[in-house]
CSV table of C-alpha atoms in Angstrom, one decimal:
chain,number,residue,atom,x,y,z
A,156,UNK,CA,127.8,75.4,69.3
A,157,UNK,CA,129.8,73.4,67.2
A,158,UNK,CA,130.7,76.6,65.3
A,159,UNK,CA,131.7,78.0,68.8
A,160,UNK,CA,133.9,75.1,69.5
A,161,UNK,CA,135.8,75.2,66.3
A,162,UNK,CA,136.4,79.1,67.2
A,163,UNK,CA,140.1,79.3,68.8
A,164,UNK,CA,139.3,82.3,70.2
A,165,UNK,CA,136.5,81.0,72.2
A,166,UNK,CA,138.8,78.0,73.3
A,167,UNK,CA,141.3,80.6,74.6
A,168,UNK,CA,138.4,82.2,76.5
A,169,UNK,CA,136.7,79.2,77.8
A,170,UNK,CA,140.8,77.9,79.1
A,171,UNK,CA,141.2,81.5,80.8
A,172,UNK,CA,138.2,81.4,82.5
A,173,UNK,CA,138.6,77.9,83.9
A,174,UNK,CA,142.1,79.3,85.5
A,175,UNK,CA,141.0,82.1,86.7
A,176,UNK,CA,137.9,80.0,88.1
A,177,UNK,CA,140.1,77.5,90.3
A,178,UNK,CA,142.5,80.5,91.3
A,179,UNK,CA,138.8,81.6,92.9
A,180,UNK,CA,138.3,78.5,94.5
A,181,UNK,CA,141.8,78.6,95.8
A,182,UNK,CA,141.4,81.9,97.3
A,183,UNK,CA,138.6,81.0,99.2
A,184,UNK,CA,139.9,77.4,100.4
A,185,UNK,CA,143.4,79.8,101.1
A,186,UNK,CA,140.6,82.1,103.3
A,187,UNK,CA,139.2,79.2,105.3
A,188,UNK,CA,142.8,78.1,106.1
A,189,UNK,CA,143.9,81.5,107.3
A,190,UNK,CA,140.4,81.4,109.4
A,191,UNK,CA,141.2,77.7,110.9
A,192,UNK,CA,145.2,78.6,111.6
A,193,UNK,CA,144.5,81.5,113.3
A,194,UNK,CA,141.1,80.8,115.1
A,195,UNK,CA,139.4,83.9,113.3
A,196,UNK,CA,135.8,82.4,113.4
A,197,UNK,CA,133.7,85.6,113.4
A,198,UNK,CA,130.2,83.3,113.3
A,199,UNK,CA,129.7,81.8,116.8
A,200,UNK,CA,127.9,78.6,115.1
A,201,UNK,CA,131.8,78.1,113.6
A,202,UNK,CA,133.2,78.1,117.0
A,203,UNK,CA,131.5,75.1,118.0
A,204,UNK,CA,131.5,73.2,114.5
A,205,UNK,CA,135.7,73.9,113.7
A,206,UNK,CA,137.3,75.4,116.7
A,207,UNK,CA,139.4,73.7,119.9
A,208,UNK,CA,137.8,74.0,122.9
A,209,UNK,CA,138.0,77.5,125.0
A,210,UNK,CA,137.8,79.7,121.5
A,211,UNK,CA,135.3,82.4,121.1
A,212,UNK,CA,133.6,83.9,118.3
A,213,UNK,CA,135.8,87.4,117.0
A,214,UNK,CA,133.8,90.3,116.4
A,215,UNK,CA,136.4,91.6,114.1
A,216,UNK,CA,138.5,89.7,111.3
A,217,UNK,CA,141.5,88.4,112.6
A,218,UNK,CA,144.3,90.3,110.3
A,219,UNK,CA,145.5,87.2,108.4
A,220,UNK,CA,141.9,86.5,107.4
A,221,UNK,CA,141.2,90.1,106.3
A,222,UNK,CA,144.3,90.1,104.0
A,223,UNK,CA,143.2,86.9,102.6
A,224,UNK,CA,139.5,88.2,102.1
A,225,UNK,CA,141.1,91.9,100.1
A,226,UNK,CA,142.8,89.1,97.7
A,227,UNK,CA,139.3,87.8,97.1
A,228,UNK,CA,137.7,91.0,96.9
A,229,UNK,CA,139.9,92.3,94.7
A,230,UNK,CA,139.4,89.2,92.6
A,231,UNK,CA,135.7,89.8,92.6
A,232,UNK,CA,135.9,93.3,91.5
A,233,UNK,CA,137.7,92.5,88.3
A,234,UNK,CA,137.2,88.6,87.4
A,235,UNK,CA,133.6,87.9,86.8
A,236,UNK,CA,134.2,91.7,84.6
A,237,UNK,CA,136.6,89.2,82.6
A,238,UNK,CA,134.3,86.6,82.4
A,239,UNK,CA,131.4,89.0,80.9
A,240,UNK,CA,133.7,91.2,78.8
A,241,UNK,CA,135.7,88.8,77.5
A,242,UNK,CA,132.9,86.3,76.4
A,243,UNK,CA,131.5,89.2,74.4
A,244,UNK,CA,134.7,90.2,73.1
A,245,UNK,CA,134.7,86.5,71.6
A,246,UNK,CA,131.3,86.6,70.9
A,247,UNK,CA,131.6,89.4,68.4
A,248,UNK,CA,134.3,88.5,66.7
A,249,UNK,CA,137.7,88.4,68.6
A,250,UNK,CA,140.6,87.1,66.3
A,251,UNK,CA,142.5,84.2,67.5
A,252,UNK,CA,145.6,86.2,68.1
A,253,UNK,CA,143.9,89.1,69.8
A,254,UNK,CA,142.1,86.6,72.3
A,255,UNK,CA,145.1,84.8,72.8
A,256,UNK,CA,147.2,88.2,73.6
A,257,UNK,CA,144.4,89.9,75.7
A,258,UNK,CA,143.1,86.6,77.5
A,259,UNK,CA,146.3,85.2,78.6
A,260,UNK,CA,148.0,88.4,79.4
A,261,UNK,CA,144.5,88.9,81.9
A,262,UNK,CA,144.7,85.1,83.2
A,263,UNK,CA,148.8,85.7,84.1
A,264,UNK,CA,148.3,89.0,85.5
A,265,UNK,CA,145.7,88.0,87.8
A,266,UNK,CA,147.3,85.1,89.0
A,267,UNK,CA,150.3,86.9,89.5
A,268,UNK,CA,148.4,89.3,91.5
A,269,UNK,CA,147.2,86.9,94.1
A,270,UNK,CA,150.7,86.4,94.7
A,271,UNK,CA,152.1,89.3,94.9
A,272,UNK,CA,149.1,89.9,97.3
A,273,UNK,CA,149.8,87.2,99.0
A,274,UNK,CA,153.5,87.7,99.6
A,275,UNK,CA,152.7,91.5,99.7
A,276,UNK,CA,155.0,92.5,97.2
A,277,UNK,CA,154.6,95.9,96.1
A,278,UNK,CA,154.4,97.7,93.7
A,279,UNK,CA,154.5,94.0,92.0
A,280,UNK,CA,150.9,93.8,92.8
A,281,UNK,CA,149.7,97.2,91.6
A,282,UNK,CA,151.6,96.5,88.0
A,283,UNK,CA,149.6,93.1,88.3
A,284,UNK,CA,146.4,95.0,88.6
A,285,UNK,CA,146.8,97.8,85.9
A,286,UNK,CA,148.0,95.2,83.6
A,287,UNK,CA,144.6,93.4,84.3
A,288,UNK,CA,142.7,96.5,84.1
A,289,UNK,CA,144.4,97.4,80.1
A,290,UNK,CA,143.4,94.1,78.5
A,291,UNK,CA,139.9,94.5,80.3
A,292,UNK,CA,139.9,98.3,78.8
A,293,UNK,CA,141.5,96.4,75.4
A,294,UNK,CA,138.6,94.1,75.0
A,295,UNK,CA,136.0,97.1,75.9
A,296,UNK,CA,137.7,99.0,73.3
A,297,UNK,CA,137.7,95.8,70.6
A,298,UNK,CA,133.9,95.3,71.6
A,299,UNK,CA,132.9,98.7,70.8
A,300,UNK,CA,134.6,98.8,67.2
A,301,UNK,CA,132.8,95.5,66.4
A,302,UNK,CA,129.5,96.4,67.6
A,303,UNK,CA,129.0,99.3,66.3
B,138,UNK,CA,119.8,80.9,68.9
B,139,UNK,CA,117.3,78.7,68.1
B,140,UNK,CA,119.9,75.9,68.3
B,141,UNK,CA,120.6,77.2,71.9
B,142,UNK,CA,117.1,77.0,73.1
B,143,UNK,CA,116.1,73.3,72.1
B,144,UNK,CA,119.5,72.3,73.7
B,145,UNK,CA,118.5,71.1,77.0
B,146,UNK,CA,121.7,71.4,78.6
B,147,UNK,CA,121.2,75.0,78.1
B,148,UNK,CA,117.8,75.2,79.0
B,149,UNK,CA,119.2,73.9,82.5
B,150,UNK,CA,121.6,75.9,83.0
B,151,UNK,CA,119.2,79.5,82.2
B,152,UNK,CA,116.6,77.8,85.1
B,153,UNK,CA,119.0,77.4,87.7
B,154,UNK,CA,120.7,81.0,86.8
B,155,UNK,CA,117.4,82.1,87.3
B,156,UNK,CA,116.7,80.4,90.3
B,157,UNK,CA,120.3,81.7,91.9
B,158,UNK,CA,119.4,85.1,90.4
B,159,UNK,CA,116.1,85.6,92.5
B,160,UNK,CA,118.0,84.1,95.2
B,161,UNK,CA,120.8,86.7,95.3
B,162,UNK,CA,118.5,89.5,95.1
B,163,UNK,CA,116.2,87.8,98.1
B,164,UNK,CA,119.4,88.2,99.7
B,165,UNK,CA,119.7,91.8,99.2
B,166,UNK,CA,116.3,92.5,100.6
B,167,UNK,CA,117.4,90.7,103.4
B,168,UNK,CA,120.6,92.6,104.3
B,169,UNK,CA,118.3,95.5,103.7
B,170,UNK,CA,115.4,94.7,105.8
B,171,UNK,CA,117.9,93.4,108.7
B,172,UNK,CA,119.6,97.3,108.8
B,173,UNK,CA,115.6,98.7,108.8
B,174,UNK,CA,115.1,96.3,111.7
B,175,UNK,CA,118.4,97.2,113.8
B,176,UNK,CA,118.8,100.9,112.3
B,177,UNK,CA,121.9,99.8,110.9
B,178,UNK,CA,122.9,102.2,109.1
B,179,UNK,CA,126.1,103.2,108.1
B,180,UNK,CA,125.7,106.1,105.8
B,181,UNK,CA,124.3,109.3,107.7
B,182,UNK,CA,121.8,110.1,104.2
B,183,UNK,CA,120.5,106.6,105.1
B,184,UNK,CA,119.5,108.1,108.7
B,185,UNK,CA,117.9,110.8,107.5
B,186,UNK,CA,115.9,109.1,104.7
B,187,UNK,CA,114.9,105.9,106.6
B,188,UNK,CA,115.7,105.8,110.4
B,189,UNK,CA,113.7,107.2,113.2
B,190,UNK,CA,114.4,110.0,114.4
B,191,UNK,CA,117.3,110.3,117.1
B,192,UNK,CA,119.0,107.6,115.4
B,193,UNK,CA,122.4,108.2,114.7
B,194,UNK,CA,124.7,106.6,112.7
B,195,UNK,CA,126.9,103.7,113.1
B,196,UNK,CA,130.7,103.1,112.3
B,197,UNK,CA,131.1,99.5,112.3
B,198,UNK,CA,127.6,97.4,110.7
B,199,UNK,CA,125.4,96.2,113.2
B,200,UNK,CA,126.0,92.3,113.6
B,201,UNK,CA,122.8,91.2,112.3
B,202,UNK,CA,123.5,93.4,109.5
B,203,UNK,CA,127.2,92.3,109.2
B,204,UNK,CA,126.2,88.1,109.4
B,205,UNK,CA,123.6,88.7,106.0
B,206,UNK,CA,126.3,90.9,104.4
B,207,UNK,CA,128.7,87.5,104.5
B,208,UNK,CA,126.0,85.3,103.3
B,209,UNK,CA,126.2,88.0,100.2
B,210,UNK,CA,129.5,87.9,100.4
B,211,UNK,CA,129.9,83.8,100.3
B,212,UNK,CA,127.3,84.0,97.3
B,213,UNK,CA,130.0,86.8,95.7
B,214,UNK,CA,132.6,84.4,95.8
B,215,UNK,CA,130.7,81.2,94.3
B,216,UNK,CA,127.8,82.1,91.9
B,217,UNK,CA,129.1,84.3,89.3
B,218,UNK,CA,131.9,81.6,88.6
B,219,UNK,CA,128.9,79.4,88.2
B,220,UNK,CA,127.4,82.4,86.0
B,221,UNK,CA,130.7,81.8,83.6
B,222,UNK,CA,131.7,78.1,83.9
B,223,UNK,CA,128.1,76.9,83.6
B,224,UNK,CA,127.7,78.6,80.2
B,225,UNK,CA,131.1,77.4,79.3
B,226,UNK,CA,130.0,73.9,80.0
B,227,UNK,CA,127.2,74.4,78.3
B,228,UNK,CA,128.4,76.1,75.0
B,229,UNK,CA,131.5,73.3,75.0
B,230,UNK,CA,128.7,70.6,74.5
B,231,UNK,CA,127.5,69.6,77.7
B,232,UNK,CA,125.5,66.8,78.3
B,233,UNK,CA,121.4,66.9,79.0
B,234,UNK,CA,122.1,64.3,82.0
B,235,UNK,CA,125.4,66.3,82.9
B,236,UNK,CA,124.2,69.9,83.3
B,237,UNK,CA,120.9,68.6,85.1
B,238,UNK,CA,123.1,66.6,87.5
B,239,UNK,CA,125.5,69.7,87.6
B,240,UNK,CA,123.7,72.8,87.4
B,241,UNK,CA,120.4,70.8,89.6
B,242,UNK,CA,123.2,70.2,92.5
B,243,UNK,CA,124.9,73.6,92.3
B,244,UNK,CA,121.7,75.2,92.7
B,245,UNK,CA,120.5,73.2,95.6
B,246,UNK,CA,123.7,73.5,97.1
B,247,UNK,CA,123.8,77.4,97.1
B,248,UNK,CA,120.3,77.9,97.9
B,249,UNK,CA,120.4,75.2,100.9
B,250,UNK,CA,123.7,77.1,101.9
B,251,UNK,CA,121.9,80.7,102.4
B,252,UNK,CA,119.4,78.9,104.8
B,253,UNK,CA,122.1,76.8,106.6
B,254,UNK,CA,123.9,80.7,107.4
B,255,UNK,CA,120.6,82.1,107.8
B,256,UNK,CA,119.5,79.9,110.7
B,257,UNK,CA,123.6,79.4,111.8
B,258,UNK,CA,123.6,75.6,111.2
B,259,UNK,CA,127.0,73.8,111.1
B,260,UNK,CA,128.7,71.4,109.6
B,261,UNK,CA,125.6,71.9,106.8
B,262,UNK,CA,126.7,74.8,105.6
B,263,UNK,CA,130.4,73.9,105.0
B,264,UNK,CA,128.6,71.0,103.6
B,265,UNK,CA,126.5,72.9,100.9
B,266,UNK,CA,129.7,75.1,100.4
B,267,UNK,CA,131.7,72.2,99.3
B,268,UNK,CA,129.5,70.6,97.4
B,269,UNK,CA,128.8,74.0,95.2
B,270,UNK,CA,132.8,73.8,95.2
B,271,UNK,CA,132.6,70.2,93.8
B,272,UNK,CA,130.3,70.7,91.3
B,273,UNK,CA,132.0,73.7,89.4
B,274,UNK,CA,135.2,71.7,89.8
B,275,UNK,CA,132.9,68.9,88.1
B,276,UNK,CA,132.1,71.4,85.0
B,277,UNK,CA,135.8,72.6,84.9
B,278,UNK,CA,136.6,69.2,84.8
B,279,UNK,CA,134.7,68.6,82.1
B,280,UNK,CA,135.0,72.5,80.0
B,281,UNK,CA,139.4,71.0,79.6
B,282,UNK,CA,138.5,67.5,78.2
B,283,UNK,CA,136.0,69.1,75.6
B,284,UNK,CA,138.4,72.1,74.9
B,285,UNK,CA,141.6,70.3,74.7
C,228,UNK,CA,128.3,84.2,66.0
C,229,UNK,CA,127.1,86.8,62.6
C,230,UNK,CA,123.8,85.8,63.6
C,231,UNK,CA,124.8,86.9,67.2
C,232,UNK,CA,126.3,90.0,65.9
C,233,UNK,CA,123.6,91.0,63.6
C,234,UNK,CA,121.1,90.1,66.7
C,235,UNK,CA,120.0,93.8,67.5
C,236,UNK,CA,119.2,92.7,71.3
C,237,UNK,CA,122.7,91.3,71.6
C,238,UNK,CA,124.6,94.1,70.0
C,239,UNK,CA,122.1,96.5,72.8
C,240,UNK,CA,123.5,94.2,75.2
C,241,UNK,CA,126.8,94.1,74.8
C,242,UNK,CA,127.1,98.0,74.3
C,243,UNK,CA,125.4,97.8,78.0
C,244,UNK,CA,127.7,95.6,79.8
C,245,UNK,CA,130.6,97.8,77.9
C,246,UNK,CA,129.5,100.9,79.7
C,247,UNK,CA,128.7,98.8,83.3
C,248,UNK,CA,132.2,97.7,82.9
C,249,UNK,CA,133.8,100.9,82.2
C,250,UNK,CA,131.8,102.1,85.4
C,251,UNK,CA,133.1,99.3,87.6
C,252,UNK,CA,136.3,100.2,86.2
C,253,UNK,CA,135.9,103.8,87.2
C,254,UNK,CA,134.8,102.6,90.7
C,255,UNK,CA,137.8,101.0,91.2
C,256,UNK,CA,140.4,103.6,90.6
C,257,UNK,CA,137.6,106.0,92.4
C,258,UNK,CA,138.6,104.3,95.9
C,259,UNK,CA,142.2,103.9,94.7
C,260,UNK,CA,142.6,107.6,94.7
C,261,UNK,CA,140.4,107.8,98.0
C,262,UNK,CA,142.6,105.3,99.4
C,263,UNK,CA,145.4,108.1,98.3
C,264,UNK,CA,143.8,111.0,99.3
C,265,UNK,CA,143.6,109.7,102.9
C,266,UNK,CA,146.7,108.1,102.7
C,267,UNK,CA,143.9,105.2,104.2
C,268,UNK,CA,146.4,102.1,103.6
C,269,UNK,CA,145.4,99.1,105.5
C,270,UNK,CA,148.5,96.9,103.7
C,271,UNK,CA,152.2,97.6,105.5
C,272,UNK,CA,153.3,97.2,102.1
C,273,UNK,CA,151.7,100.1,100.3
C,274,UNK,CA,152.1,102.4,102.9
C,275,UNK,CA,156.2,101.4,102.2
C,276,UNK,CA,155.0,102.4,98.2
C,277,UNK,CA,153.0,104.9,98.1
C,278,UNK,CA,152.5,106.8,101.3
C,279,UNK,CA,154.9,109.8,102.4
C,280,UNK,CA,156.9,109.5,105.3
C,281,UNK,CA,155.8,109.2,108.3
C,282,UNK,CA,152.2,107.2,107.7
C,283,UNK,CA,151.5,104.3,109.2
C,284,UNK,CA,148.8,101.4,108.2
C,285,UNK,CA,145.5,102.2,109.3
C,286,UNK,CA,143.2,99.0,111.0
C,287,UNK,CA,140.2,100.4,110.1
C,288,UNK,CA,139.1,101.9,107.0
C,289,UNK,CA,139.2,105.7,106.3
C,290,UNK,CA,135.7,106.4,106.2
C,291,UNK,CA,135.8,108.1,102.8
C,292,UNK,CA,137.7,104.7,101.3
C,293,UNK,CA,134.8,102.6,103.0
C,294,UNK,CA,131.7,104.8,101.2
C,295,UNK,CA,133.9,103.7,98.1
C,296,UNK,CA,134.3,100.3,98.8
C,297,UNK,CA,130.6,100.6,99.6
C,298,UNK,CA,129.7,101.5,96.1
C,299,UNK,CA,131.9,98.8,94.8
C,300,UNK,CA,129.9,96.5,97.0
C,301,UNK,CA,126.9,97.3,95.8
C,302,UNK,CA,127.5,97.1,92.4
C,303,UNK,CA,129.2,93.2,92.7
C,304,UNK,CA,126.2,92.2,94.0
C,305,UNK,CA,123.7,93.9,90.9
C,306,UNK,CA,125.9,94.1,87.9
C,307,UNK,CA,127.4,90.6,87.4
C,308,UNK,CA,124.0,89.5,88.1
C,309,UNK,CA,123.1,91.6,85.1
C,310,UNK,CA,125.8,90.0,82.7
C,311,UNK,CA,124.7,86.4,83.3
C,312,UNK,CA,120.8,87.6,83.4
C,313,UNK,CA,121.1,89.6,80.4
C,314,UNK,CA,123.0,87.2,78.5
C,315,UNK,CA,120.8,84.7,79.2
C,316,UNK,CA,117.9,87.2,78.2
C,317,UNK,CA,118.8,88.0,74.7
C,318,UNK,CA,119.9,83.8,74.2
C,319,UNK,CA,116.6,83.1,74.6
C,320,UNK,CA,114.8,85.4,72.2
C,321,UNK,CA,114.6,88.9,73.6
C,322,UNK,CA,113.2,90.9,71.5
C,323,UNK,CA,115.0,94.1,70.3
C,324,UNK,CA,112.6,96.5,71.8
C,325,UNK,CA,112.8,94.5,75.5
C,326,UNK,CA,116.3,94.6,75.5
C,327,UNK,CA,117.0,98.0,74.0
C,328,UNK,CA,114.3,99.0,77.3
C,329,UNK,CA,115.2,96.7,80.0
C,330,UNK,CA,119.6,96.2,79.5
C,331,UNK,CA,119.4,100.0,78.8
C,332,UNK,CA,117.1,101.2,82.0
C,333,UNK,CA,119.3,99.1,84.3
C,334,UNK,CA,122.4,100.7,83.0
C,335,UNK,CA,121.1,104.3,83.4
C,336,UNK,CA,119.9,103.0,87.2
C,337,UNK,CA,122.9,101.4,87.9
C,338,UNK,CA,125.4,104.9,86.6
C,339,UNK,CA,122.9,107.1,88.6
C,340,UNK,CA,122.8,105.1,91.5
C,341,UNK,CA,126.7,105.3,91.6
C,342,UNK,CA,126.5,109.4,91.7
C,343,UNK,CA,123.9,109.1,94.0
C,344,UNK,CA,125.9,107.4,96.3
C,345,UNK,CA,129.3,109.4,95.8
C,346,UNK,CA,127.3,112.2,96.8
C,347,UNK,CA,125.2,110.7,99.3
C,348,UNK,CA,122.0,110.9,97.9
C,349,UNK,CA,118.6,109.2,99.1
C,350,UNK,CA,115.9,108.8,98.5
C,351,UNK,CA,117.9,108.8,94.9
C,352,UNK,CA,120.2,105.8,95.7
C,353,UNK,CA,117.2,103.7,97.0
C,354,UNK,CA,115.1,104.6,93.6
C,355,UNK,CA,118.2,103.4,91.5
C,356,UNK,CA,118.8,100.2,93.5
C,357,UNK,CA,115.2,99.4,92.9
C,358,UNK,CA,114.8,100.4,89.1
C,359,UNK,CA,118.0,97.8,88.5
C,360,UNK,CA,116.4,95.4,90.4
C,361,UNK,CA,112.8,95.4,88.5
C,362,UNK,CA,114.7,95.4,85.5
C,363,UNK,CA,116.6,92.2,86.2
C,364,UNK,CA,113.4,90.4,87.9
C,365,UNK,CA,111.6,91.4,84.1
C,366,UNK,CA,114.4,90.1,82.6
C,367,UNK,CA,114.2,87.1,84.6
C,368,UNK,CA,110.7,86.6,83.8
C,369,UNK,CA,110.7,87.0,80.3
C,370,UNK,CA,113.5,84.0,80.0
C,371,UNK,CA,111.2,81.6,82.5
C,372,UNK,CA,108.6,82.7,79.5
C,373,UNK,CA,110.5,82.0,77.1
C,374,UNK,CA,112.6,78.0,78.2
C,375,UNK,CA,109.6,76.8,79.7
């Protein structure tokens, strides 16, 4: 573990992820403020715990708190494929500069993406999410060269 | 690997992985034996493979159905960050005493949380949800001190 | 990390989660183009970029870009699972012929359940689902086995 630790590329990996892991959080604290501003408590046991008096439970998402819950679905689609893939990628032998490039430029993009989501800015967001998806392909494509 | 395996921080960490594992897929048989129950089913090849017959099938999910799928969904959100920053914080040199606090807590948190939605309970499951939150901040925390 | 990379389970592994990635991949752009087929936009702002004139944003969800966020769904529950699970697995000692079995059967059940859901096929899907999930509940056994 030491080993690991002295590896750059690793530290690069482990810095991305931690990121990318409070941009997560964030999402989801962002969802629960979109759920308390509007009143978009779908669970009636919410209603009673968080809402003013007089509210009642939606049966559908409010639309602020469905936009907020397709930024974190799109995050979950393609982060925790970052956190896999790119472990491995530094687990087999990723050079520093190649996790530096590939990491960041996946950690940027996908923080970019949230807010281009969020201030629905296309086609900013879709450039966000390609880029995202090519260092993800990148690292698949490093992995398989080193593997085999 | 060896090394890996009489580290306890990492022993930990691969129990309470374990534990959140079986708990996820609990979950999915959950979600699944809630549509059985209401005949929730969405996809008309699910109808004609597993519903009575005369049932039809449904456009929106049933809300039995619907309130298991957001306890899958809340797990979605939280656990495979734990997944990645866990291992992190373990492979930058965790602590025995911190990854049991850490990884014990998480684990407790998440699994309290699914029974807190399950049987609608508020404030405990906001309660379990931000003290999973905590905890990975915790390990974050932590992963940027070691790294840096 | 050479011991890592001249670990026979890992390298199985690691070629697995290549090809689960690729397929979530794959998913993704699979509703994208569904999404574009059915010119199903549910953001304002990519009906501005990429619809023709004249659409509108849609409330709902085209049915055929729900079936595809379906599949998506499915697999964000099963497959990160997998990465930690399976990681965890060949940490702890798998052996080359467990890994080369298990990693490799739930990949198989996990690309064939994805067909058998594009084209709606049960009992095929359920059969899938299931295989994945005895895989990882093996896998989860053997590392209980193996850290206690």
């Amino acid at each position: 573990m030491d080993a690991l630790l002295q590896n750059p590329a690793f530290r690069i990996y482990a810095i991305c992820s931690v990121i990318l892991g409070v941009k997560m959080l964030t999402s989801a604290v962002y969802t629960a403020t979109r759920r308390q501003k509007t009143a978009g408590f779908i669970n009636p046991e919410d209603v009673t715990a968080f809402a003013s008096p007089g509210t009642t439970a939606r049966v559908e998402e409010a639309p602020e708190v469905a936009h907020a819950l397709r930024i974190q679905r799109n995050d979950g689609e393609n982060i925790p494929l970052f956190f896999a893939i790119g472990l491995i990628y530094v687990l087999t032998g990723a050079s520093a500069f190649g996790a530096t490039v590939l990491c960041s430029l996946f950690t940027v993009a996908r923080v970019a993406h949230t807010f281009a989501y969020t201030y629905r800015k296309q086609p900013a967001r879709a450039i966000c999410f390609a880029t995202g998806l090519v260092c993800t392909l990148l690292m698949i494509f490093r992995i398989i060269i080193n593997v085999l």
